[in-house]
Amino acid sequence: MTRRTASWIVVVLLAVIGLLPVLSMVFSTFHTEAGFSFEGYRQMLHTPSLWQSFGNSLLLAFTVASAATLAGTFLGILLEKTTLYFRKIWLALLLIPLLIPPYILAYGWYMLVGREGAWGEILFGFWGTACILFSVYLPIAILITSVSLRTIDPRFEEAGLLVCPWRCVLSKITLVLMLPSAMVSFLLIFILSMGEFSVANFLRYDIFPMESFIQFSAFYDFRTATLYAMPLLAIVLVILGIESLLFKKGALRFKSRTERLTIPLHALQIPFLVLIGTFILIIIGMPLYGLMHSIDAQSFIHALHKAAPALGQSLLYALLSALLLVFFGFATAYIIVYRTIKGWRVLDAMNLFWFILPATVIGIALILFWNRPYTNIIYASPLIILFGYLVKYLFLSSKIIELRLSQIPRSFMEAAQLTGASWYQILLYILLPLSSGSLAAAGMIGFVFSLRESTLTMLVAPAGTATLPVYIFTQMANGSEATVASLCLIMLLIVILPLLGLSGYTAYQGKKYDHA
Amino acid sequence: MITLRNITLTRDHKTVFDRFDLHIETGERLVIRGESGSGKTTLLRLIAGFIAPGKGEIIMERKTVTRDSSILVPPDRRNVSMLFQDLALWPHLDVKGNIEFGMRIRKMDRTEREAKVKSLLKMVGLEQYEARRIDTLSGGEQQRIALARALALSPKVLLMDEPLSSLDSERNRMLRKEIVRLQETLGFTLVYVTHNREEARKIATREVEIKS
């Protein structure tokens, strides 16, 4: 089999799993018993309440994206570029909200401030939802800033430092060079906030993705649910269009440099330590304290016992999903980095499209496509959950592996090619061993994100299937507070423990190839 | 015998070669000199078969191996080896793993393979280094291992892309002598790229300068 044929097989498989369902969903909105019609869209346009929630969603997404991009850029510079003490620890702490189901933070705040009183009123509304989503998506802006800083040629800054101090170099050179990445942060967080619905649902703030979810889960009205998913799909396409127009070379295609310049903090060390410590205490420490203070040993053991089946299913699906994500992540990264087929750019854009597509839209598309008599084996089995996780998180695993593959010198492959090694021998003996660290990282990130996923799972999970995030979400409505808080703690632990393992492994890998 | 005829190559709207001709005799040590960006490395990559020009043809041993934008004979069937500027020693394999990689791919018998690795290591003066990791070797030792790897499949043509540029003058001088000695002993055709006139003069039986 040639490299090109293998690449096409991967692309076709992904198209069947993720693209055909979306296309078929779009088609279904124009298809009525009378034939092709815009009637559904006409009705949707004349539903004022719908546009009220759409406006709420836009405002919420804009607020969260602006705040997270500004704060994330500042924190990214502080953590990546300065001599601030304990940078890795601060970064690890700041990543926690992204790695757990977002509603856990909402529940933590609720346990802390309650529903009544001034704080309760702030929490249950626009500002509460915005602040929690800000802490959830802030790590994305920090990570993008951090990666973007690594791509800047230190010579540009050195040339600036010859004529002005760091403060001026930062504002006139570094920040200007980082603008495209900040724009990517903003767009990404905007669309992710637009699609996230579990926090707003818990905090009773009316947003657009809920309309589709309610039509689907409460009224079983598939057609209306599908129609209501269309504006979200349209926004995703607009953002993808902006991304491709603004960044023709691909702003999300990074090449890391080994050389970097750091900014000495000197007298600002202590003030910045106090600032970041206080910030983390507020956005992470307080909601976690809210959860912890109501947990006792008995309720924890009781929750663990009750959640055991859901926990088992969660771990199994997350593990299988991680394996799929590593396989397809490597395959797509390979196609993109080595441009094995002409449509590699389309594949790259598709990965991003699926990632930013709201989980409700993916869920509805998968159900509509696979819920047929001859594909029941997929619809009625956990395969549909795995398909959902695969398309939703393929972007992450692919980018992690892409970053590593792009660092492997072309000459490594050419040297093997000269010996007669075929493309798959080069892949097996050179590329796979050299990218093992990134495969482990992609697997772990895939595992964690699949583990934390709730909206998509709620929609597509076959009867009798409940993952831990779904179980917690349902318990939040009718379970005791101590049980729910314990369940949240269990969720937190199963996410953090494997990540500690991963950081140990990557540190080991880093040392292993450090001098090579 | 290698002939490059009427080679025209454009990269990023910039002409790298415009109707370029070159003839390389069997067994000669041809040094190609030129400034940075003049296309020296691209020329080696054309001969190796990693890339094809837009127009022109490359003939090796009376056989057309590249014509216009088509690579007719892939790199591994040209009996060509290459010493890369960054050496391209695979960091996840040890010294032995690097040298015997090609022999393994070609399913050479284990005993024969091990004997060949030993003789190559002896030839480059690093007999005891078989099990050493690449990152534990000095720059000069890495150069020698890369040379041993390049010679492992007994190529007829050895392409060298500024292989000594990262070495200090003493090591550079020693390895230069080593390369000439090996070429004279084994008789392969050497195409050597450098921008260093002194290095070129010491190695070459013939020099060619390409200008951007």
XYZ file of C-alpha atoms in Angstrom:
728
model
C 0.000 0.000 0.000
C 1.385 3.402 -0.918
C 1.610 6.303 1.513
C -0.996 8.153 -0.502
C -3.501 5.289 -0.409
C -3.066 4.884 3.357
C -3.589 8.624 3.801
C -6.778 8.530 1.777
C -8.108 5.593 3.815
C -7.674 7.673 6.983
C -9.351 10.692 5.394
C -12.305 8.635 4.126
C -12.762 6.974 7.531
C -12.794 10.353 9.255
C -15.191 11.755 6.677
C -17.619 8.889 7.292
C -17.336 9.199 11.066
C -17.520 12.970 11.370
C -18.169 14.859 8.158
C -21.034 12.913 6.593
C -23.147 13.184 9.782
C -22.756 16.999 9.756
C -23.545 17.268 6.045
C -26.525 14.974 6.383
C -27.746 17.075 9.326
C -27.557 20.253 7.238
C -29.400 18.527 4.399
C -32.132 17.297 6.759
C -33.019 20.879 7.750
C -34.051 21.639 4.155
C -35.860 18.380 3.644
C -39.564 18.181 4.445
C -42.286 15.759 3.412
C -43.211 18.248 0.682
C -39.620 18.337 -0.574
C -36.944 21.032 -0.393
C -38.037 23.916 1.850
C -36.793 26.880 3.898
C -39.909 26.742 6.088
C -38.027 25.578 9.186
C -35.576 28.479 8.909
C -38.453 30.936 8.349
C -40.136 29.725 11.541
C -36.877 29.912 13.460
C -36.285 33.503 12.347
C -39.740 34.433 13.650
C -39.203 33.074 17.167
C -38.127 36.111 19.242
C -37.310 34.143 22.414
C -34.785 32.181 20.436
C -32.954 35.319 19.377
C -32.970 36.605 22.937
C -31.000 33.538 24.013
C -28.816 33.837 20.909
C -27.969 37.421 21.928
C -27.211 36.222 25.468
C -24.860 33.623 24.062
C -23.043 36.123 21.850
C -22.589 38.567 24.721
C -21.415 35.834 27.056
C -18.952 34.424 24.507
C -17.582 37.885 23.680
C -17.087 38.774 27.361
C -15.410 35.457 28.203
C -13.189 35.500 25.097
C -12.046 39.100 25.634
C -11.280 38.663 29.330
C -9.612 35.266 28.918
C -7.469 36.437 25.984
C -6.238 39.524 27.852
C -5.561 37.706 31.108
C -4.192 34.633 29.294
C -1.722 36.715 27.297
C -0.483 38.419 30.447
C -0.218 35.157 32.385
C 1.322 33.357 29.406
C 4.105 35.930 29.226
C 4.594 35.806 32.984
C 4.823 32.018 33.024
C 6.749 31.459 29.794
C 9.028 34.419 29.494
C 9.966 35.646 32.962
C 12.084 34.331 35.800
C 9.032 34.015 38.089
C 9.541 31.291 40.697
C 7.518 28.034 40.550
C 6.292 28.714 36.997
C 5.482 25.057 36.279
C 3.457 24.752 39.466
C 1.421 27.883 38.690
C 0.802 26.653 35.152
C -0.302 23.219 36.370
C -2.723 24.816 38.834
C -4.129 27.155 36.200
C -4.765 24.200 33.866
C -7.045 22.389 36.337
C -10.327 24.146 35.333
C -9.849 23.128 31.697
C -9.388 19.498 32.631
C -12.501 18.942 34.711
C -16.137 19.188 33.632
C -16.895 22.953 33.780
C -20.011 22.542 35.907
C -17.868 21.248 38.800
C -16.511 24.776 39.299
C -20.060 26.143 39.136
C -21.119 23.637 41.769
C -18.129 24.565 43.942
C -19.077 28.240 43.840
C -22.674 27.356 44.573
C -21.563 25.379 47.644
C -19.534 28.390 48.746
C -21.961 31.270 48.242
C -25.333 29.530 47.979
C -28.247 30.647 45.833
C -29.608 33.434 48.024
C -28.087 36.805 48.867
C -26.096 39.249 46.756
C -23.320 36.756 45.859
C -25.871 34.090 44.994
C -27.671 36.486 42.672
C -24.418 37.361 40.933
C -23.493 33.685 40.605
C -26.843 32.618 39.163
C -26.816 34.851 36.094
C -24.620 36.390 33.420
C -21.627 37.367 35.586
C -21.435 34.082 37.445
C -21.579 32.115 34.186
C -19.044 34.443 32.539
C -16.581 34.223 35.456
C -16.705 30.432 35.565
C -16.295 30.095 31.798
C -13.429 32.594 32.043
C -11.591 30.318 34.475
C -12.401 27.258 32.338
C -11.041 28.711 29.082
C -8.244 30.881 30.488
C -5.752 27.974 30.199
C -6.344 27.885 26.422
C -5.185 31.504 26.095
C -2.219 30.830 28.390
C -1.167 27.757 26.404
C -1.509 29.490 23.031
C 0.497 32.477 24.317
C 3.113 30.167 25.715
C 3.497 28.203 22.469
C 3.452 31.403 20.441
C 6.285 32.867 22.535
C 8.392 29.798 21.789
C 8.085 30.407 18.066
C 9.430 33.959 18.193
C 13.003 34.246 17.001
C 15.025 35.538 19.994
C 17.151 37.579 17.590
C 14.195 39.954 17.079
C 14.116 40.642 20.803
C 17.894 40.824 21.114
C 17.963 43.443 18.367
C 15.338 45.409 20.307
C 17.188 45.056 23.620
C 20.178 46.819 22.080
C 18.134 50.000 21.866
C 15.496 49.832 24.642
C 14.657 47.926 27.849
C 12.457 44.826 28.161
C 9.243 46.756 28.819
C 9.568 48.462 25.449
C 10.707 45.280 23.647
C 7.668 43.468 25.041
C 5.201 46.079 23.877
C 6.829 47.017 20.567
C 8.153 43.645 19.399
C 7.030 40.587 21.353
C 3.365 41.532 21.744
C 3.106 42.696 18.147
C 4.548 39.388 16.930
C 2.084 37.572 19.161
C -1.013 39.346 17.870
C -2.075 36.574 15.457
C -1.963 34.053 18.294
C -3.994 36.346 20.553
C -6.551 36.559 17.759
C -6.645 32.764 17.552
C -7.134 32.613 21.331
C -10.017 35.012 21.130
C -11.762 33.165 18.281
C -11.249 29.753 19.845
C -12.494 30.790 23.279
C -15.381 32.710 21.726
C -16.709 29.662 19.926
C -16.034 27.260 22.793
C -17.906 29.551 25.206
C -20.703 29.844 22.682
C -21.165 26.071 22.638
C -20.674 25.242 26.338
C -23.982 24.744 28.040
C -23.561 22.789 31.288
C -22.488 25.830 33.367
C -25.247 28.115 32.072
C -27.743 25.311 32.524
C -26.799 24.862 36.192
C -26.688 28.607 36.830
C -30.044 29.116 35.090
C -28.727 31.549 32.499
C -30.592 31.302 29.225
C -28.226 30.586 26.314
C -28.741 29.359 22.770
C -27.254 25.804 22.879
C -29.843 24.961 25.538
C -32.664 25.563 23.046
C -31.455 22.748 20.848
C -30.725 20.469 23.799
C -34.191 21.018 25.304
C -35.926 20.354 21.982
C -33.975 17.148 21.712
C -34.027 15.769 25.245
C -37.289 17.185 26.637
C -39.587 17.295 23.586
C -37.926 14.615 21.419
C -38.354 17.035 18.520
C -35.374 16.033 16.373
C -36.214 18.334 13.508
C -36.417 21.506 15.616
C -33.343 20.489 17.612
C -31.443 20.089 14.344
C -32.672 23.436 13.050
C -31.618 25.159 16.281
C -28.132 23.685 15.880
C -27.712 25.469 12.542
C -26.899 29.005 13.828
C -24.099 27.512 15.937
C -22.801 25.664 12.894
C -22.959 28.906 10.903
C -20.908 30.751 13.537
C -18.311 27.977 13.536
C -18.017 28.274 9.757
C -17.678 32.075 9.959
C -14.899 31.734 12.546
C -13.136 29.112 10.452
C -13.394 31.481 7.497
C -11.867 34.324 9.524
C -9.099 32.033 10.734
C -8.202 30.931 7.225
C -8.403 34.476 5.827
C -6.301 36.049 8.561
C -3.775 33.282 8.877
C -3.146 31.811 5.484
C -0.028 30.023 6.665
C -1.916 28.613 9.648
C -1.647 30.432 12.950
C -2.143 27.140 14.734
C 0.876 25.567 13.067
C 3.711 25.992 15.473
C 7.411 25.328 15.283
C 9.181 25.461 18.580
C 12.592 27.094 18.934
C 15.074 25.846 21.473
C 16.596 29.268 22.141
C 14.551 31.651 24.263
C 15.140 34.915 26.064
C 13.782 35.366 29.572
C 12.868 38.582 31.337
C 14.472 38.984 34.767
C 11.856 40.125 37.303
C 14.239 41.385 40.032
C 12.190 43.511 42.455
C 8.900 42.543 40.794
C 9.347 38.881 41.767
C 7.437 39.119 45.058
C 4.555 41.337 43.799
C 3.980 38.984 40.861
C 4.128 35.931 43.122
C 1.497 37.489 45.381
C -0.604 38.457 42.362
C -0.609 35.040 40.716
C -1.038 33.233 44.040
C -4.085 35.348 44.926
C -5.537 34.956 41.445
C -5.244 31.153 41.578
C -6.657 31.100 45.085
C -9.735 32.993 43.892
C -10.479 31.197 40.629
C -9.528 27.662 41.679
C -8.936 27.543 45.404
C -12.278 29.012 46.427
C -14.595 26.777 44.362
C -12.547 23.720 45.342
C -12.800 24.755 48.984
C -16.549 25.086 48.441
C -16.623 21.448 47.336
C -14.252 20.124 49.994
C -15.764 21.662 53.054
C -18.986 19.705 52.700
C -17.319 16.323 52.151
C -16.830 13.809 54.943
C -15.358 10.322 54.784
C -18.740 8.615 54.943
C -20.275 10.606 52.087
C -17.127 10.114 50.010
C -17.214 6.309 50.425
C -20.967 6.296 49.758
C -20.473 8.377 46.568
C -17.621 6.156 45.428
C -19.760 3.073 45.917
C -22.723 4.574 44.033
C -20.614 5.935 41.208
C -18.523 2.791 40.701
C -20.373 1.536 37.565
C -20.332 5.000 35.952
C -16.679 5.420 36.894
C -15.810 2.070 35.309
C -17.619 2.981 32.089
C -15.973 6.401 32.035
C -12.497 4.947 32.381
C -13.134 2.295 29.735
C -14.532 4.732 27.158
C -11.828 7.292 27.880
C -9.152 4.642 27.432
C -10.604 3.393 24.132
C -11.080 6.963 22.979
C -7.463 7.789 23.861
C -6.259 4.860 21.739
C -8.389 6.005 18.799
C -7.195 9.583 19.247
C -3.546 8.523 19.252
C -4.008 6.433 16.105
C -5.964 9.018 14.126
C -4.019 11.904 15.691
C -0.760 10.419 14.459
C -2.226 9.616 11.056
C -3.623 13.121 10.517
C -0.502 14.813 11.915
C 1.595 12.700 9.537
C -0.598 13.670 6.576
C -0.478 17.360 7.537
C 3.249 17.602 8.324
C 4.446 15.567 5.332
C 1.627 16.702 3.028
C 1.080 13.188 1.767
C -2.074 14.175 -0.107
C -3.163 17.350 -1.821
C -6.133 17.906 0.489
C -4.023 18.095 3.657
C -5.167 21.664 4.347
C -8.799 20.549 4.257
C -8.030 17.847 6.799
C -6.326 20.416 9.023
C -9.361 22.711 8.787
C -11.745 19.798 9.442
C -9.932 18.950 12.678
C -10.365 22.516 13.879
C -13.979 22.589 12.670
C -14.879 19.502 14.731
C -13.072 20.825 17.781
C -14.898 24.126 17.857
C -18.230 22.671 16.809
C -20.483 22.687 19.905
C -20.962 19.269 21.451
C -24.731 19.554 21.009
C -24.292 19.956 17.244
C -21.922 16.982 17.000
C -24.241 14.898 19.153
C -27.331 15.657 17.072
C -25.445 15.080 13.821
C -24.190 11.686 14.997
C -27.629 10.589 16.169
C -29.353 11.663 12.956
C -26.772 9.901 10.813
C -26.295 6.659 12.694
C -29.829 6.126 13.987
C -30.891 3.881 11.102
C -31.805 0.212 11.082
C -28.642 -0.890 9.262
C -26.279 1.190 11.431
C -27.926 0.316 14.718
C -24.815 -1.521 15.818
C -23.125 1.873 16.068
C -26.067 3.903 17.338
C -27.056 1.451 20.063
C -23.528 0.776 21.270
C -20.792 2.847 22.920
C -19.205 3.134 19.458
C -21.266 6.283 18.896
C -19.737 7.816 22.059
C -16.253 6.931 20.826
C -16.987 8.453 17.410
C -18.129 11.628 19.156
C -14.996 11.843 21.305
C -12.825 11.115 18.284
C -14.145 13.943 16.133
C -14.400 16.372 19.041
C -10.851 15.936 20.325
C -8.895 14.814 17.253
C -7.657 18.389 16.832
C -5.879 18.272 20.208
C -4.118 14.941 19.695
C -3.248 15.798 16.106
C -1.703 19.172 17.062
C 0.377 17.670 19.877
C 1.825 15.034 17.541
C 2.147 17.545 14.671
C 4.297 19.769 16.856
C 6.679 16.882 17.540
C 6.771 15.567 13.967
C 7.591 19.022 12.642
C 10.627 19.105 14.949
C 12.099 15.880 13.573
C 14.672 16.916 10.958
C 13.783 15.949 7.421
C 17.255 14.454 7.099
C 16.343 11.710 9.622
C 13.807 10.381 7.154
C 15.990 10.969 4.122
C 18.845 9.042 5.715
C 16.495 6.096 6.204
C 15.072 6.498 2.710
C 18.549 6.120 1.206
C 18.932 2.732 2.892
C 15.824 1.471 1.148
C 13.379 1.800 4.035
C 9.792 2.071 2.792
C 7.455 4.791 4.096
C 5.935 2.505 6.713
C 9.354 1.231 7.830
C 10.450 4.861 8.288
C 7.222 5.491 10.175
C 7.679 2.399 12.340
C 11.401 2.561 13.073
C 12.132 6.306 12.970
C 9.066 8.509 13.409
C 7.097 6.465 15.967
C 9.997 5.956 18.404
C 11.028 9.610 18.054
C 7.523 10.845 18.730
C 6.698 8.403 21.540
C 6.576 11.234 24.095
C 4.055 13.172 22.047
C 1.990 10.010 21.480
C 1.823 9.506 25.237
C 0.899 13.167 25.726
C -1.772 12.998 23.003
C -3.156 9.807 24.533
C -3.275 11.333 27.982
C -4.891 14.562 26.818
C -7.390 12.520 24.791
C -8.058 10.367 27.863
C -8.617 13.372 30.137
C -10.835 15.286 27.695
C -12.906 12.185 26.920
C -13.201 11.552 30.651
C -14.474 15.076 31.365
C -16.905 15.251 28.426
C -20.545 15.499 29.465
C -22.792 17.284 26.919
C -21.983 15.037 23.965
C -22.183 11.914 26.125
C -25.576 12.951 27.517
C -26.914 13.259 23.994
C -25.498 10.172 22.317
C -25.078 7.636 25.136
C -27.211 4.550 24.503
C -29.717 3.460 27.174
C -28.019 2.096 30.268
C -24.788 3.941 29.582
C -23.789 6.662 32.018
C -20.313 8.065 32.372
C -19.209 9.750 35.592
C -19.680 13.361 34.352
C -23.213 12.484 33.188
C -23.926 10.753 36.494
C -22.700 13.795 38.451
C -24.753 16.111 36.251
C -27.926 14.159 36.951
C -27.100 13.912 40.670
C -26.736 17.708 40.811
C -30.477 17.945 40.224
C -31.614 15.489 42.903
C -28.646 14.152 44.908
C -27.498 15.326 48.349
C -24.924 18.116 48.348
C -22.318 16.034 50.167
C -22.691 13.204 47.639
C -22.405 15.549 44.643
C -19.374 17.282 46.163
C -17.762 13.875 46.768
C -18.471 12.835 43.196
C -16.834 16.047 41.971
C -13.773 15.278 44.078
C -13.588 11.766 42.610
C -13.777 13.281 39.124
C -11.004 15.716 39.994
C -8.764 12.935 41.278
C -9.171 10.630 38.290
C -8.238 13.503 35.994
C -5.265 14.773 37.954
C -3.593 11.464 38.845
C -2.944 10.326 35.241
C -1.714 13.819 34.400
C 0.880 13.614 37.143
C 1.995 10.341 35.550
C 2.210 12.041 32.166
C 4.288 14.946 33.458
C 6.730 12.451 34.992
C 6.966 10.563 31.707
C 7.482 13.670 29.562
C 10.152 14.943 31.955
C 11.929 11.596 31.522
C 11.565 11.739 27.713
C 12.802 15.336 27.703
C 15.972 14.336 29.514
C 16.444 11.303 27.284
C 16.577 13.278 24.024
C 17.844 16.525 25.499
C 21.279 16.284 23.986
C 20.310 14.613 20.754
C 29.069 8.666 -14.057
C 26.426 11.235 -13.205
C 25.084 13.803 -15.627
C 22.758 16.652 -14.797
C 21.405 18.109 -17.997
C 19.507 21.346 -18.493
C 18.254 21.456 -14.895
C 15.757 24.231 -14.166
C 14.371 24.479 -10.666
C 12.167 27.149 -9.136
C 11.385 27.395 -5.429
C 8.965 29.940 -3.919
C 8.954 31.955 -7.169
C 12.768 32.096 -7.109
C 14.923 30.395 -9.723
C 17.482 28.161 -8.031
C 18.862 26.583 -11.217
C 18.386 27.841 -14.748
C 19.433 25.314 -17.412
C 22.198 24.013 -15.180
C 24.577 21.291 -16.491
C 27.046 19.177 -14.536
C 28.993 16.053 -15.315
C 30.564 13.935 -12.564
C 33.098 11.228 -13.448
C 33.125 7.882 -11.661
C 35.638 7.801 -8.807
C 36.371 11.510 -8.756
C 36.223 13.791 -5.734
C 34.132 16.686 -6.899
C 33.828 19.630 -4.557
C 30.959 22.040 -5.095
C 31.541 25.468 -3.673
C 29.178 28.394 -3.441
C 27.677 31.004 -1.172
C 24.789 30.319 1.213
C 21.577 29.983 -0.740
C 23.302 29.248 -4.035
C 21.673 25.816 -4.226
C 24.527 23.520 -3.138
C 22.373 21.413 -0.828
C 19.535 21.408 -3.358
C 21.949 19.992 -5.921
C 22.803 17.077 -3.608
C 19.102 16.482 -2.922
C 18.490 16.364 -6.675
C 21.231 13.779 -7.150
C 19.971 11.736 -4.180
C 16.470 11.757 -5.642
C 14.691 13.489 -2.760
C 13.420 16.186 -5.095
C 12.930 16.625 -8.803
C 13.498 19.760 -10.856
C 10.743 21.307 -12.936
C 12.746 20.653 -16.098
C 15.867 18.747 -17.065
C 17.179 15.261 -16.469
C 19.625 13.405 -14.275
C 21.416 10.392 -15.670
C 23.314 7.923 -13.490
C 25.291 5.055 -15.019
C 23.618 5.693 -18.401
C 20.172 5.430 -16.889
C 17.819 8.393 -16.598
C 16.877 8.536 -12.925
C 15.010 11.854 -12.936
C 13.208 13.533 -15.795
C 11.546 16.931 -15.380
C 9.323 16.692 -12.294
C 9.319 12.879 -12.195
C 11.621 10.795 -10.046
C 12.055 7.660 -12.155
C 14.429 5.858 -9.788
C 13.806 6.373 -6.043
C 16.701 7.325 -3.728
C 17.260 3.831 -2.330
C 17.765 2.354 -5.828
C 20.464 4.829 -6.872
C 23.252 3.293 -4.773
C 23.873 6.720 -3.330
C 24.547 7.612 0.277
C 24.659 10.949 1.991
C 26.345 12.581 4.954
C 23.940 15.285 6.066
C 25.003 18.654 7.417
C 23.194 17.941 10.707
C 24.401 14.302 10.440
C 20.835 12.991 10.986
C 21.939 10.333 13.445
C 18.763 8.857 14.917
C 18.805 9.659 18.636
C 16.607 6.729 19.657
C 19.071 4.202 18.231
C 22.577 3.479 19.530
C 25.708 3.543 17.371
C 25.232 -0.020 16.169
C 21.507 0.587 15.514
C 22.325 3.586 13.352
C 24.984 1.830 11.296
C 23.106 -1.421 10.729
C 19.725 0.202 10.017
C 20.031 -0.076 6.235
C 21.405 -3.607 6.438
C 18.421 -4.646 8.578
C 16.019 -3.057 6.109
C 17.691 -5.049 3.335
C 17.413 -8.174 5.498
C 21.136 -8.838 5.594
C 22.136 -11.898 7.595
C 22.837 -11.107 11.256
C 26.382 -12.476 11.354
C 27.273 -10.618 8.197
C 25.667 -7.467 9.567
C 27.568 -7.588 12.822
C 30.837 -8.215 11.048
C 30.181 -5.241 8.776
C 29.365 -2.950 11.719
C 32.608 -3.994 13.408
C 34.677 -3.410 10.277
C 33.072 0.005 9.675
C 33.694 1.049 13.265
C 37.272 -0.113 12.953
C 37.610 1.847 9.737
C 36.536 5.077 11.444
C 38.576 4.289 14.566
C 35.689 3.787 16.992
C 35.739 0.017 17.603
C 34.502 0.178 21.176
C 31.527 2.419 20.462
C 28.943 -0.109 19.283
C 26.609 0.190 22.272
C 27.094 3.914 22.889
C 24.133 6.255 22.735
C 24.391 9.008 20.120
C 24.010 11.801 22.671
C 27.080 10.605 24.588
C 29.409 11.105 21.597
C 31.480 14.183 20.884
C 30.950 16.166 17.665
C 33.903 14.491 15.948
C 32.784 11.017 17.014
C 29.288 11.698 15.709
C 30.805 12.713 12.351
C 32.686 9.414 12.168
C 29.600 7.370 13.055
C 27.590 9.235 10.419
C 30.359 8.452 7.933
C 30.326 4.783 8.913
C 26.556 4.696 8.474
C 26.808 6.364 5.087
C 29.305 3.712 3.946
C 27.396 0.751 5.398
C 25.667 -0.208 2.158
C 28.833 0.274 0.068
C 27.464 3.124 -2.041
C 28.905 4.005 -5.420
C 28.319 7.680 -4.781
C 28.732 9.484 -1.478
C 27.194 12.929 -1.146
C 28.516 15.129 1.637
C 26.735 18.298 2.684
C 29.217 20.500 4.564
C 29.903 17.637 6.961
C 32.849 19.267 8.728
C 31.428 22.746 9.163
C 30.720 22.310 12.876
C 34.196 21.012 13.789
C 37.222 22.914 15.051
C 40.149 23.259 12.629
C 42.195 20.371 14.064
C 39.313 17.882 13.918
C 38.343 19.240 10.526
C 41.853 18.554 9.198
C 41.924 15.017 10.619
C 38.539 14.022 9.242
C 39.292 15.577 5.891
C 42.317 13.285 5.602
C 40.177 10.368 6.718
C 37.578 11.062 4.030
C 40.223 11.247 1.301
C 41.827 8.024 2.549
C 38.474 6.210 2.603
C 37.558 7.450 -0.860
C 40.883 6.293 -2.247
C 40.554 2.902 -0.548
C 36.916 2.234 -1.393
C 36.794 4.039 -4.744
C 33.361 5.629 -4.476
C 32.517 8.859 -6.262
C 32.516 11.753 -3.822
C 30.387 14.847 -4.268
C 31.334 17.235 -1.514
C 29.607 20.527 -0.777
C 31.371 23.272 1.126
C 31.809 27.028 1.174
C 35.323 26.723 2.571
C 38.012 27.194 -0.129
C 40.789 25.600 1.945
C 38.666 22.507 2.650
C 37.728 22.309 -1.027
C 41.343 22.502 -2.188
C 42.463 19.714 0.171
C 39.715 17.291 -0.803
C 38.968 17.903 -4.451
C 40.275 16.286 -7.566
C 37.996 18.827 -9.274
C 36.137 21.919 -8.040
C 32.963 23.533 -9.307
C 31.642 26.842 -8.097
C 27.953 27.611 -8.324
C 26.667 31.144 -8.077
C 23.256 32.292 -6.976
